[in-house]
Coordinates of C-alpha atoms in Angstrom, one line a residue:
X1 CA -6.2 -8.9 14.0
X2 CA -9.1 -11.6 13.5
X3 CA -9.6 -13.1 10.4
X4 CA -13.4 -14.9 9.3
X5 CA -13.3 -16.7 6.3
X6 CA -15.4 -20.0 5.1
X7 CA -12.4 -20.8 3.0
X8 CA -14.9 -21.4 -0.1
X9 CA -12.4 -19.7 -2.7
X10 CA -9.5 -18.6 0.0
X11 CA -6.9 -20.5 1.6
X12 CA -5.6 -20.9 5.4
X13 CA -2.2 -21.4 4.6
X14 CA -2.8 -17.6 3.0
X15 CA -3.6 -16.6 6.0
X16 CA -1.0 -14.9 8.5
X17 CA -3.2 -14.2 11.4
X18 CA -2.9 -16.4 14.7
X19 CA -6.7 -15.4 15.2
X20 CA -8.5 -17.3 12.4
X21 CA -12.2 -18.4 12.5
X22 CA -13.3 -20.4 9.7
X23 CA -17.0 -19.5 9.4
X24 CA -19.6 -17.2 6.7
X25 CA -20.8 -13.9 7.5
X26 CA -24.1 -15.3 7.4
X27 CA -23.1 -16.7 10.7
X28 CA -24.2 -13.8 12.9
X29 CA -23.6 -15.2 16.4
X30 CA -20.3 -16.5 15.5
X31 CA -19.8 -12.1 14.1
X32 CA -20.7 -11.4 17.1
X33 CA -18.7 -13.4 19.2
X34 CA -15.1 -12.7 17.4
X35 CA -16.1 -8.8 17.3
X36 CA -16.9 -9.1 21.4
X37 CA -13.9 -11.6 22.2
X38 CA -11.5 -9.2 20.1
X39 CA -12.9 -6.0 20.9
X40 CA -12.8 -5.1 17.3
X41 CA -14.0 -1.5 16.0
X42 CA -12.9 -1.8 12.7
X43 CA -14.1 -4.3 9.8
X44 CA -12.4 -4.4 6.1
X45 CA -14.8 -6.5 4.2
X46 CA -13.7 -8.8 1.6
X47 CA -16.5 -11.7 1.5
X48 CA -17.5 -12.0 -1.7
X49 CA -18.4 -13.8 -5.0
X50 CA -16.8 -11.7 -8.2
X51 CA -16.9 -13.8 -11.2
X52 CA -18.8 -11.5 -14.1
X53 CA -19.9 -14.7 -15.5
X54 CA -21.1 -17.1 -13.0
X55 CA -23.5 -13.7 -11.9
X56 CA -24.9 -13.4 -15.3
X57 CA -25.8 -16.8 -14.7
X58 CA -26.8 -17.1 -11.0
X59 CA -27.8 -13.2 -10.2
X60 CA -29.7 -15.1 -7.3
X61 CA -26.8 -16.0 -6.0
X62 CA -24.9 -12.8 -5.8
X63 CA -27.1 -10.6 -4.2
X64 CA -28.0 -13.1 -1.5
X65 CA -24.4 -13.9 -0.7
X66 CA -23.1 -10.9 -1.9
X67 CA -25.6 -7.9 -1.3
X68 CA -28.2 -9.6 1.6
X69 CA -25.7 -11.2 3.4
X70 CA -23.7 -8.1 3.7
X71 CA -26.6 -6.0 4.7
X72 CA -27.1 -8.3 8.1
X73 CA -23.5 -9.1 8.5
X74 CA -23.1 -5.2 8.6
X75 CA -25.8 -4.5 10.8
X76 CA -24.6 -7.2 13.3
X77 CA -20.7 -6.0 13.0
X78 CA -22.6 -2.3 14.0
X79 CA -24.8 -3.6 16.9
X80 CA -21.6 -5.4 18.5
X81 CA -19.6 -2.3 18.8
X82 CA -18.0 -1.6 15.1
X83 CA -17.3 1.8 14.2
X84 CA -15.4 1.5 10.8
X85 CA -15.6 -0.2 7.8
X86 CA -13.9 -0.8 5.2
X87 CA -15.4 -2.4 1.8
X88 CA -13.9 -4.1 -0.9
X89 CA -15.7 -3.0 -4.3
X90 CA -15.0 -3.0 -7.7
X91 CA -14.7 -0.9 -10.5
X92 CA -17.7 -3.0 -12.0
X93 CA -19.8 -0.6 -10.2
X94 CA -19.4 1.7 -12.9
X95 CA -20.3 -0.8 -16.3
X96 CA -19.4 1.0 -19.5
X97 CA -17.6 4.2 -18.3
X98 CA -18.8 7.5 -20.5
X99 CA -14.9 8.5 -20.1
X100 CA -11.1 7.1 -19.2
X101 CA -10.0 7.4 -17.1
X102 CA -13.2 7.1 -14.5
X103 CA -13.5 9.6 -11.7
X104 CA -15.4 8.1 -8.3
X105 CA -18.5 11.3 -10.0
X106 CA -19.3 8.9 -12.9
X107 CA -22.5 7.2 -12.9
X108 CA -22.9 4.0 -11.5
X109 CA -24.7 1.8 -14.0
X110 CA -22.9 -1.6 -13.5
X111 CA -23.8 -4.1 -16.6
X112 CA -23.3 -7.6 -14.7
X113 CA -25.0 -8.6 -11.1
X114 CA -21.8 -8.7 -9.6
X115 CA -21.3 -4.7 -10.0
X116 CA -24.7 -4.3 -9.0
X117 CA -24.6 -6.1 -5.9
X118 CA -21.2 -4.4 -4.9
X119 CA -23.2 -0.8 -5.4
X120 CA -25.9 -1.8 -3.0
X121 CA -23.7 -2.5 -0.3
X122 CA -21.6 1.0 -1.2
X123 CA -25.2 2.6 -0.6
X124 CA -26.3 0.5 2.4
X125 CA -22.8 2.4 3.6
X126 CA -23.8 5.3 2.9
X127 CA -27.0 5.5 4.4
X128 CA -26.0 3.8 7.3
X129 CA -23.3 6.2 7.9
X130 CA -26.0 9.1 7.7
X131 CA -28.2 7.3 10.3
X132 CA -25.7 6.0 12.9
X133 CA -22.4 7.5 11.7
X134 CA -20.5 5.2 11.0
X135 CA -17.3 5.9 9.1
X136 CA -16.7 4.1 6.1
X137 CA -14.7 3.8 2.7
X138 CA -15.4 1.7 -0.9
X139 CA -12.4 1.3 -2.3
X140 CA -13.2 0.1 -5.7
X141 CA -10.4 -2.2 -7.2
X142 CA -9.3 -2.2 -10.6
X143 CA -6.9 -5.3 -11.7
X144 CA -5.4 -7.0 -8.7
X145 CA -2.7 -8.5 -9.4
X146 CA 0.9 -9.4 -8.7
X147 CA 2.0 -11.5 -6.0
X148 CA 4.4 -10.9 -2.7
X149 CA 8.1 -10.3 -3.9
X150 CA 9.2 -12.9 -1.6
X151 CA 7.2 -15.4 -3.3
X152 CA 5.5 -16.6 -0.2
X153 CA 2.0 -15.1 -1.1
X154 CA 0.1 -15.3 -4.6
X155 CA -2.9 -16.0 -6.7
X156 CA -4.6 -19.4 -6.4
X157 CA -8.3 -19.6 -7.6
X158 CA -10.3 -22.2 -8.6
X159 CA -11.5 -22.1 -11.2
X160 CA -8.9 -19.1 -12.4
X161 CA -10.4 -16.2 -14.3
X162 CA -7.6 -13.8 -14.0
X163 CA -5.6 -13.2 -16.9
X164 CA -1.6 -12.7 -15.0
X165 CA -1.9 -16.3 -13.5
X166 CA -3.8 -17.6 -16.4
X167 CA -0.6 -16.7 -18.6
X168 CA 2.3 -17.9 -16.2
X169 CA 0.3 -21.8 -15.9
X170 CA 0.3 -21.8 -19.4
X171 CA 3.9 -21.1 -19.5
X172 CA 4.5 -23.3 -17.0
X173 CA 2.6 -25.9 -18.5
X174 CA -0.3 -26.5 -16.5
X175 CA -2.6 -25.0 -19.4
X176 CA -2.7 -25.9 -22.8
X177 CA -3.5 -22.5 -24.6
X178 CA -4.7 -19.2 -23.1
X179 CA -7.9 -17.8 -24.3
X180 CA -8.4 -14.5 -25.4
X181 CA -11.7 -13.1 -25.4
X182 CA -12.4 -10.6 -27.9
X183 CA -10.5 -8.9 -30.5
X184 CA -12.9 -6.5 -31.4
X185 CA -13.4 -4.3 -28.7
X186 CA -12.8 -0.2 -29.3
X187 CA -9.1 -0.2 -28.6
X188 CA -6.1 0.2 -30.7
X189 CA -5.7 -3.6 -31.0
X190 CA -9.2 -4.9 -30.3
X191 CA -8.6 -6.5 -26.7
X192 CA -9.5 -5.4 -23.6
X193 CA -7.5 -2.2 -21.5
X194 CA -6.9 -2.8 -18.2
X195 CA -5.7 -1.2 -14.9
X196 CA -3.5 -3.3 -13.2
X197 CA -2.6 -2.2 -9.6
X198 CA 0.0 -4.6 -7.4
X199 CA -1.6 -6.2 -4.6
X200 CA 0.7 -4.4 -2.2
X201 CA -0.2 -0.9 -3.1
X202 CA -4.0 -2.3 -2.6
X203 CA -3.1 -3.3 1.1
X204 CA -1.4 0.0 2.2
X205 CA -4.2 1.6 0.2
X206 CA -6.8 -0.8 3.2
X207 CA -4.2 0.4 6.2
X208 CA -4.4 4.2 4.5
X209 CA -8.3 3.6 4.6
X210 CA -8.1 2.4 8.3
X211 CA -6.3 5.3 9.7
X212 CA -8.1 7.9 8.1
X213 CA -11.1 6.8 9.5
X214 CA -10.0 6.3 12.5
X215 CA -9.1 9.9 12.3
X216 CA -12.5 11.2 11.3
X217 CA -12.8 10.9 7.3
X218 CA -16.2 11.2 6.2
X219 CA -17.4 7.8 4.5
X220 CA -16.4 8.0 0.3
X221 CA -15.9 5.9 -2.4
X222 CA -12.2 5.8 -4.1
X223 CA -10.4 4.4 -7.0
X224 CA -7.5 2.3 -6.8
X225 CA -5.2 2.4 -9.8
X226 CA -3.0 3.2 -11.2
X227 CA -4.5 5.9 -13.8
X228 CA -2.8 4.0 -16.9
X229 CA -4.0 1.1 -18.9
X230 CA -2.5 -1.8 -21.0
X231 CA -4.7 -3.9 -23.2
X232 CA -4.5 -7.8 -23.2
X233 CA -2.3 -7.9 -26.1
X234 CA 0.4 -5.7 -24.3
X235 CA 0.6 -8.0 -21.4
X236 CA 0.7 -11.3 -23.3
X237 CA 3.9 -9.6 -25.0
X238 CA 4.9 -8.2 -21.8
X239 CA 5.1 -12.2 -20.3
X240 CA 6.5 -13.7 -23.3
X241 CA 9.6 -10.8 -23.2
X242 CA 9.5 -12.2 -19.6
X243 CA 9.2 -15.9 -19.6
X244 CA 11.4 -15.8 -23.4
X245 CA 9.3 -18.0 -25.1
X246 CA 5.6 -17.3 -26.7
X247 CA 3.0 -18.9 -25.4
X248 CA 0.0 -20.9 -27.3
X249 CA -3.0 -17.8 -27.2
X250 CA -6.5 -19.0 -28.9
X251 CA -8.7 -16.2 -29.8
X252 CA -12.2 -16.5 -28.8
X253 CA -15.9 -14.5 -29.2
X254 CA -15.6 -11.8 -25.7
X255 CA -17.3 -12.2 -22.4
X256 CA -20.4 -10.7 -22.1
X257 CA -20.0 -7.7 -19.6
X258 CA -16.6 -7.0 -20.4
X259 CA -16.3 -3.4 -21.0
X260 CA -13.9 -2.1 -23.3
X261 CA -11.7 -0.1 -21.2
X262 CA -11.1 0.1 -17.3
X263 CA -8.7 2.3 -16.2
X264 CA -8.8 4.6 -13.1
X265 CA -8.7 8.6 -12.2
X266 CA -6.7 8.2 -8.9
X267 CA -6.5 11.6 -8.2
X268 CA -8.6 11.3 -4.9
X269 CA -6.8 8.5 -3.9
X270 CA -3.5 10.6 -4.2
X271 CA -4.7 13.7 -2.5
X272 CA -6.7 12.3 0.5
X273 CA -4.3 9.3 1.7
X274 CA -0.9 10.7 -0.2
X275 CA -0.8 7.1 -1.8
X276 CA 1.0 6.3 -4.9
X277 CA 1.3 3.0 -6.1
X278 CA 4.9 2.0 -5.9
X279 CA 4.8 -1.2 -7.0
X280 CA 2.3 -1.5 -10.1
X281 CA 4.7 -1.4 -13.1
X282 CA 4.1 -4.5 -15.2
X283 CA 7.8 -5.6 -14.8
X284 CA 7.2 -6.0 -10.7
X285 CA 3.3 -7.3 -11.3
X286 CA 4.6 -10.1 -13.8
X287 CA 8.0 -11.3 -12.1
X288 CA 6.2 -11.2 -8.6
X289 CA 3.8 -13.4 -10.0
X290 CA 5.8 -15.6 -11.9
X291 CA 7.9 -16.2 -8.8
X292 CA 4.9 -17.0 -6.7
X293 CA 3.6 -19.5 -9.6
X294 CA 7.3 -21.3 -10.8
X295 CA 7.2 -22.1 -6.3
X296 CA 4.0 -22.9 -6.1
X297 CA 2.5 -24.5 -9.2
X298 CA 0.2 -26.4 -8.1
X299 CA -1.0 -23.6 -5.7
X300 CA -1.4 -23.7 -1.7
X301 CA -1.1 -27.0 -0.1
X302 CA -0.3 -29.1 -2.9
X303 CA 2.5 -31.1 -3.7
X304 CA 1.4 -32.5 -7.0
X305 CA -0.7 -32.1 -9.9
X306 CA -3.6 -30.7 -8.4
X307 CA -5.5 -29.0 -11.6
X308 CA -7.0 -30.0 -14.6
X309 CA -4.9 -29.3 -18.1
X310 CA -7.3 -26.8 -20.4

């Protein structure tokens, strides 16, 4: 396995592969050299910008990194000899679902330039498949989250948006409050519902995605959840049950682009690969990551206060 990353929001000691590169996609001799030296057939793609906000803000920026550099990092994996891919998208492809849970048959009318520059590449796929057959698969995320249950591996962005890591430094100190963002939304307590899968059932559900196209699977888009949603109110009281203590929440006007609810129909997901998410119950997503986090507070590589207190 090779691994390409320019390290922009990831992290090498993250990274288990003896084969890493660190370069861009943009970079198309360097593509074409690791897909030659390696003799690679197969490509999951992960390179990407995802903050909802920062694309309302720079859309520029997202579908050139995003969308245009995908299109010719795509069509340069193809010319050196890839047969596969795999994309990483979102369920911001669908914006403001007409029903929950959301089947993969729902329109696609994303709300924020991130969604839309994740549906673009999904049709670039498709088309591309059509014209040179190439196999692919979108698998469109819901919540990651969790962490590895050895502590070893876990969430460390900069600057964090996700809401189980954003919880655990605040109990842990490294935050001064946790924001909420909107109280008013259309759900029983006025926050946000959310799908949270585990980060391990999202990797088998890549390896699934691998092998069945390696064994012919015509290209498709699938959800990857878990089919049941919690709002932000129900995990804040799931932590605190967790960590024993509350924790300092200040309530603040929503996002915009935030839909109300998220929450997958995993259905194909079940029937095509057999996959069930086995370890996506809040109690294994929060303790997972709260191990990761109490070991690693300051996040990957280091060994002091490393952060800013907000």
């Amino acid at each position: 396995m090779a691994v390409l990353d320019n390290l922009s929001t990831g992290h090498r000691e993250a990274v288990a592969s003896r084969h890493f590169y660190e370069g861009d996609i943009a970079d198309l001799e360097l593509v074409r050299f690791i897909i030659e030296t390696h003799e690679i057939g197969s490509v999951i793609h992960f390179a990407a910008k995802s903050l909802v906000s920062e694309s309302y803000a720079q859309p520029e920026l997202y579908f050139r990194e995003n969308t245009a550099q995908s299109f010719a990092f795509l069509e340069e994996a193809v010319k050196a000899g890839v047969k596969q891919v795999v994309l990483s998208s979102t369920a911001a492809v669908y914006g403001i679902p007409e029903a929950v849970p959301i089947s993969e048959g729902s329109p696609l009318e994303p709300i924020n330039p991130y969604g839309a520059s994740k549906r673009m590449i999904e049709e670039y796929l498709q088309w591309m498949g059509r014209a040179h057959g190439i196999g692919w698969i979108a698998l469109r995320y819901f919540n990651a989250a969790g962490a590895a249950l050895d502590g070893q591996l876990g969430e460390d962005h900069r600057p964090e948006m996700h809401l189980v890591p954003l919880m655990l430094q605040t109990a842990l100190g490294l935050r001064q409050r946790l924001y909420v963002y909107g109280t008013d939304y259309d759900t029983p307590d006025g926050t946000c519902i959310r799908d949270y899968i585990h980060v391990l059932d999202l990797a088998k559900a890549h390896i699934l995605a691998l092998g069945a196209l390696e064994n012919g699977l015509p290209g498709r888009a699938l959800n990857v959840g878990t089919g049941r949603g919690f709002s932000v109110m129900e995990i804040i009281q799931k932590a605190e049950a967790l960590i024993g203590d509350k924790l300092p929440v200040e309530y603040v006007e929503r996002r915009a682009g935030d839909p109300h609810s998220l929450v997958a129909d995993n259905s194909a997901m079940k029937s095509v690969f057999g996959w069930e998410p086995e370890h996506s119950d809040l109690d294994t997503i929060l303790s997972s990551a709260l191990r990761w986090h109490s070991a690693h507070p300051y996040g990957y590589g280091e060994q002091g206060p490393g952060r800013k207190r907000h």
